[in-house]
PDB file of C-alpha atoms in Angstrom:
ATOM      1  CA  UNK A   1      78.079  90.109 114.871  1.00 90.00           C
ATOM      2  CA  UNK A   2      79.059  88.248 117.299  1.00 95.00           C
ATOM      3  CA  UNK A   3      82.504  88.595 118.970  1.00 97.00           C
ATOM      4  CA  UNK A   4      84.099  85.166 119.149  1.00 97.00           C
ATOM      5  CA  UNK A   5      87.722  86.455 120.703  1.00 97.00           C
ATOM      6  CA  UNK A   6      90.011  89.333 121.526  1.00 97.00           C
ATOM      7  CA  UNK A   7      92.804  89.764 122.468  1.00 97.00           C
ATOM      8  CA  UNK A   8      96.645  91.740 122.748  1.00 97.00           C
ATOM      9  CA  UNK A   9      99.692  91.654 119.921  1.00 95.00           C
ATOM     10  CA  UNK A  10     102.995  91.981 121.039  1.00 93.00           C
ATOM     11  CA  UNK A  11     103.182  94.975 120.922  1.00 94.00           C
ATOM     12  CA  UNK A  12     100.019  96.292 122.947  1.00 96.00           C
ATOM     13  CA  UNK A  13      97.818  96.105 119.866  1.00 96.00           C
ATOM     14  CA  UNK A  14      94.289  95.676 120.723  1.00 97.00           C
ATOM     15  CA  UNK A  15      92.405  92.698 118.253  1.00 97.00           C
ATOM     16  CA  UNK A  16      88.917  91.611 118.210  1.00 98.00           C
ATOM     17  CA  UNK A  17      87.736  89.329 115.700  1.00 98.00           C
ATOM     18  CA  UNK A  18      83.683  89.316 114.969  1.00 98.00           C
ATOM     19  CA  UNK A  19      81.554  86.574 113.004  1.00 97.00           C
ATOM     20  CA  UNK A  20      78.142  86.788 111.706  1.00 97.00           C
ATOM     21  CA  UNK A  21      76.624  84.019 109.736  1.00 96.00           C
ATOM     22  CA  UNK A  22      76.403  80.516 109.666  1.00 95.00           C
ATOM     23  CA  UNK A  23      78.680  77.388 107.797  1.00 95.00           C
ATOM     24  CA  UNK A  24      77.373  77.598 104.859  1.00 95.00           C
ATOM     25  CA  UNK A  25      77.743  81.498 104.730  1.00 96.00           C
ATOM     26  CA  UNK A  26      80.074  83.165 107.436  1.00 97.00           C
ATOM     27  CA  UNK A  27      81.485  86.615 107.387  1.00 97.00           C
ATOM     28  CA  UNK A  28      85.019  87.296 109.763  1.00 97.00           C
ATOM     29  CA  UNK A  29      86.283  90.697 110.476  1.00 97.00           C
ATOM     30  CA  UNK A  30      89.586  91.382 112.200  1.00 98.00           C
ATOM     31  CA  UNK A  31      89.534  95.158 113.939  1.00 97.00           C
ATOM     32  CA  UNK A  32      92.783  96.535 115.703  1.00 97.00           C
ATOM     33  CA  UNK A  33      93.334  99.508 117.662  1.00 96.00           C
ATOM     34  CA  UNK A  34      96.772 100.082 118.109  1.00 94.00           C
ATOM     35  CA  UNK A  35      98.655 100.257 121.532  1.00 94.00           C
ATOM     36  CA  UNK A  36      98.580 104.120 120.583  1.00 94.00           C
ATOM     37  CA  UNK A  37      94.644 104.782 120.433  1.00 95.00           C
ATOM     38  CA  UNK A  38      94.468 104.262 116.460  1.00 94.00           C
ATOM     39  CA  UNK A  39      91.656 102.477 115.206  1.00 95.00           C
ATOM     40  CA  UNK A  40      92.996 100.775 112.054  1.00 93.00           C
ATOM     41  CA  UNK A  41      90.748  99.464 109.122  1.00 88.00           C
ATOM     42  CA  UNK A  42      89.499  96.008 109.211  1.00 90.00           C
ATOM     43  CA  UNK A  43      90.223  92.856 107.604  1.00 95.00           C
ATOM     44  CA  UNK A  44      87.300  90.742 106.853  1.00 95.00           C
ATOM     45  CA  UNK A  45      86.629  87.400 104.938  1.00 94.00           C
ATOM     46  CA  UNK A  46      83.118  86.171 103.970  1.00 95.00           C
ATOM     47  CA  UNK A  47      82.035  82.865 102.700  1.00 94.00           C
ATOM     48  CA  UNK A  48      82.021  78.829 103.541  1.00 94.00           C
ATOM     49  CA  UNK A  49      82.792  78.506 107.028  1.00 93.00           C
ATOM     50  CA  UNK A  50      85.836  75.544 106.704  1.00 92.00           C
ATOM     51  CA  UNK A  51      88.075  75.673 103.756  1.00 92.00           C
ATOM     52  CA  UNK A  52      86.814  74.600 100.650  1.00 88.00           C
ATOM     53  CA  UNK A  53      90.224  72.649  99.969  1.00 89.00           C
ATOM     54  CA  UNK A  54      92.730  72.140 102.298  1.00 92.00           C
ATOM     55  CA  UNK A  55      92.804  72.451 105.803  1.00 96.00           C
ATOM     56  CA  UNK A  56      93.265  76.004 106.002  1.00 96.00           C
ATOM     57  CA  UNK A  57      92.321  79.366 104.796  1.00 95.00           C
ATOM     58  CA  UNK A  58      93.882  82.537 104.892  1.00 96.00           C
ATOM     59  CA  UNK A  59      92.979  86.197 104.489  1.00 96.00           C
ATOM     60  CA  UNK A  60      95.877  88.852 105.546  1.00 96.00           C
ATOM     61  CA  UNK A  61      96.311  92.619 104.867  1.00 95.00           C
ATOM     62  CA  UNK A  62      97.246  95.486 106.873  1.00 92.00           C
ATOM     63  CA  UNK A  63      97.501  99.355 107.076  1.00 86.00           C
ATOM     64  CA  UNK A  64     100.387 101.959 106.196  1.00 85.00           C
ATOM     65  CA  UNK A  65     101.609 101.713 109.342  1.00 85.00           C
ATOM     66  CA  UNK A  66     100.659  99.485 112.030  1.00 89.00           C
ATOM     67  CA  UNK A  67     100.383  95.606 112.280  1.00 95.00           C
ATOM     68  CA  UNK A  68     100.058  92.958 109.960  1.00 96.00           C
ATOM     69  CA  UNK A  69      96.888  90.937 110.674  1.00 97.00           C
ATOM     70  CA  UNK A  70      96.067  87.381 109.673  1.00 97.00           C
ATOM     71  CA  UNK A  71      92.839  85.708 110.121  1.00 97.00           C
ATOM     72  CA  UNK A  72      92.384  81.912 109.634  1.00 97.00           C
ATOM     73  CA  UNK A  73      89.532  79.220 109.067  1.00 97.00           C
ATOM     74  CA  UNK A  74      90.318  75.770 109.656  1.00 97.00           C
ATOM     75  CA  UNK A  75      88.535  72.607 108.866  1.00 96.00           C
ATOM     76  CA  UNK A  76      86.841  70.845 111.788  1.00 96.00           C
ATOM     77  CA  UNK A  77      89.588  68.252 112.029  1.00 96.00           C
ATOM     78  CA  UNK A  78      92.561  70.857 112.641  1.00 97.00           C
ATOM     79  CA  UNK A  79      93.185  70.960 116.422  1.00 97.00           C
ATOM     80  CA  UNK A  80      96.195  73.355 116.903  1.00 97.00           C
ATOM     81  CA  UNK A  81      98.121  75.808 114.319  1.00 98.00           C
ATOM     82  CA  UNK A  82     101.629  76.755 114.447  1.00 98.00           C
ATOM     83  CA  UNK A  83     102.842  79.758 113.225  1.00 98.00           C
ATOM     84  CA  UNK A  84     106.688  80.508 112.054  1.00 97.00           C
ATOM     85  CA  UNK A  85     107.690  84.181 112.052  1.00 97.00           C
ATOM     86  CA  UNK A  86     110.870  86.166 109.840  1.00 97.00           C
ATOM     87  CA  UNK A  87     112.723  85.855 113.289  1.00 97.00           C
ATOM     88  CA  UNK A  88     112.176  82.564 114.406  1.00 97.00           C
ATOM     89  CA  UNK A  89     109.592  83.333 116.870  1.00 95.00           C
ATOM     90  CA  UNK A  90     106.398  80.431 117.042  1.00 97.00           C
ATOM     91  CA  UNK A  91     103.005  81.636 117.393  1.00 97.00           C
ATOM     92  CA  UNK A  92     100.629  78.965 118.386  1.00 97.00           C
ATOM     93  CA  UNK A  93      97.271  79.884 117.615  1.00 97.00           C
ATOM     94  CA  UNK A  94      94.352  79.324 119.544  1.00 97.00           C
ATOM     95  CA  UNK A  95      91.122  78.173 117.818  1.00 98.00           C
ATOM     96  CA  UNK A  96      87.961  79.623 118.404  1.00 97.00           C
ATOM     97  CA  UNK A  97      84.196  79.868 117.738  1.00 94.00           C
ATOM     98  CA  UNK A  98      81.743  76.459 117.704  1.00 94.00           C
ATOM     99  CA  UNK A  99      82.266  73.797 114.433  1.00 94.00           C
ATOM    100  CA  UNK A 100      78.991  73.357 114.737  1.00 94.00           C
ATOM    101  CA  UNK A 101      77.989  77.098 114.414  1.00 94.00           C
ATOM    102  CA  UNK A 102      80.456  78.231 112.049  1.00 96.00           C
ATOM    103  CA  UNK A 103      81.772  74.990 110.090  1.00 95.00           C
ATOM    104  CA  UNK A 104      85.219  75.453 111.448  1.00 96.00           C
ATOM    105  CA  UNK A 105      87.178  77.125 113.877  1.00 97.00           C
ATOM    106  CA  UNK A 106      88.909  80.636 113.622  1.00 98.00           C
ATOM    107  CA  UNK A 107      92.573  81.376 114.599  1.00 98.00           C
ATOM    108  CA  UNK A 108      93.809  85.188 114.682  1.00 97.00           C
ATOM    109  CA  UNK A 109      97.705  86.622 114.782  1.00 97.00           C
ATOM    110  CA  UNK A 110      98.098  90.434 114.584  1.00 97.00           C
ATOM    111  CA  UNK A 111     102.380  90.496 114.964  1.00 96.00           C
ATOM    112  CA  UNK A 112     104.699  93.406 114.049  1.00 95.00           C
ATOM    113  CA  UNK A 113     104.719  94.861 110.445  1.00 92.00           C
ATOM    114  CA  UNK A 114     108.804  94.288 109.875  1.00 94.00           C
ATOM    115  CA  UNK A 115     108.016  90.397 110.217  1.00 95.00           C
ATOM    116  CA  UNK A 116     106.855  88.038 107.649  1.00 95.00           C
ATOM    117  CA  UNK A 117     104.750  84.839 108.374  1.00 96.00           C
ATOM    118  CA  UNK A 118     107.772  81.924 106.893  1.00 96.00           C
ATOM    119  CA  UNK A 119     105.524  78.973 107.823  1.00 96.00           C
ATOM    120  CA  UNK A 120     101.994  77.748 109.339  1.00 97.00           C
ATOM    121  CA  UNK A 121     101.231  73.816 110.618  1.00 97.00           C
ATOM    122  CA  UNK A 122      97.978  72.776 111.079  1.00 97.00           C
ATOM    123  CA  UNK A 123      98.046  69.687 113.135  1.00 97.00           C
ATOM    124  CA  UNK A 124      95.390  67.041 113.659  1.00 96.00           C
ATOM    125  CA  UNK A 125      94.475  65.775 117.146  1.00 94.00           C
ATOM    126  CA  UNK A 126      97.332  63.366 116.606  1.00 95.00           C
ATOM    127  CA  UNK A 127      99.481  65.219 116.354  1.00 93.00           C
ATOM    128  CA  UNK A 128     100.495  64.543 112.185  1.00 94.00           C
ATOM    129  CA  UNK A 129     101.032  67.702 110.408  1.00 94.00           C
ATOM    130  CA  UNK A 130      97.829  68.181 108.331  1.00 94.00           C
ATOM    131  CA  UNK A 131      99.658  70.418 105.746  1.00 82.00           C
ATOM    132  CA  UNK A 132     100.572  67.692 103.547  1.00 62.00           C
ATOM    133  CA  UNK A 133      96.663  66.144 103.545  1.00 47.00           C
TER     134      UNK A 133
END
């Protein structure tokens, strides 16, 4: 497994996104360690590196405690992903990975479990919304 990205949530939880495979058969795994040092079970997905339909493919989950985790697989046409949470917070996700190797790009959001995702927009290079494309 190769580390593609890592970062911290707004609440200080440390996350690591790893991948294995290639564009035809890609395994993604998101692991989270809470700010208090508790390692949570991981979230993952397997299959083609790019969405089989549309521009985004989502995998989400959570434990009985700790943050909610989201992995987004994006088609090569996606240049930005914007998530709006239930409190109105706007999260501009960073796209990770090499399109040639992975078949698409990956993004991660680790957010407080008390919040829900209300909207996810996929944006193209020319700024148009790909949600309806």
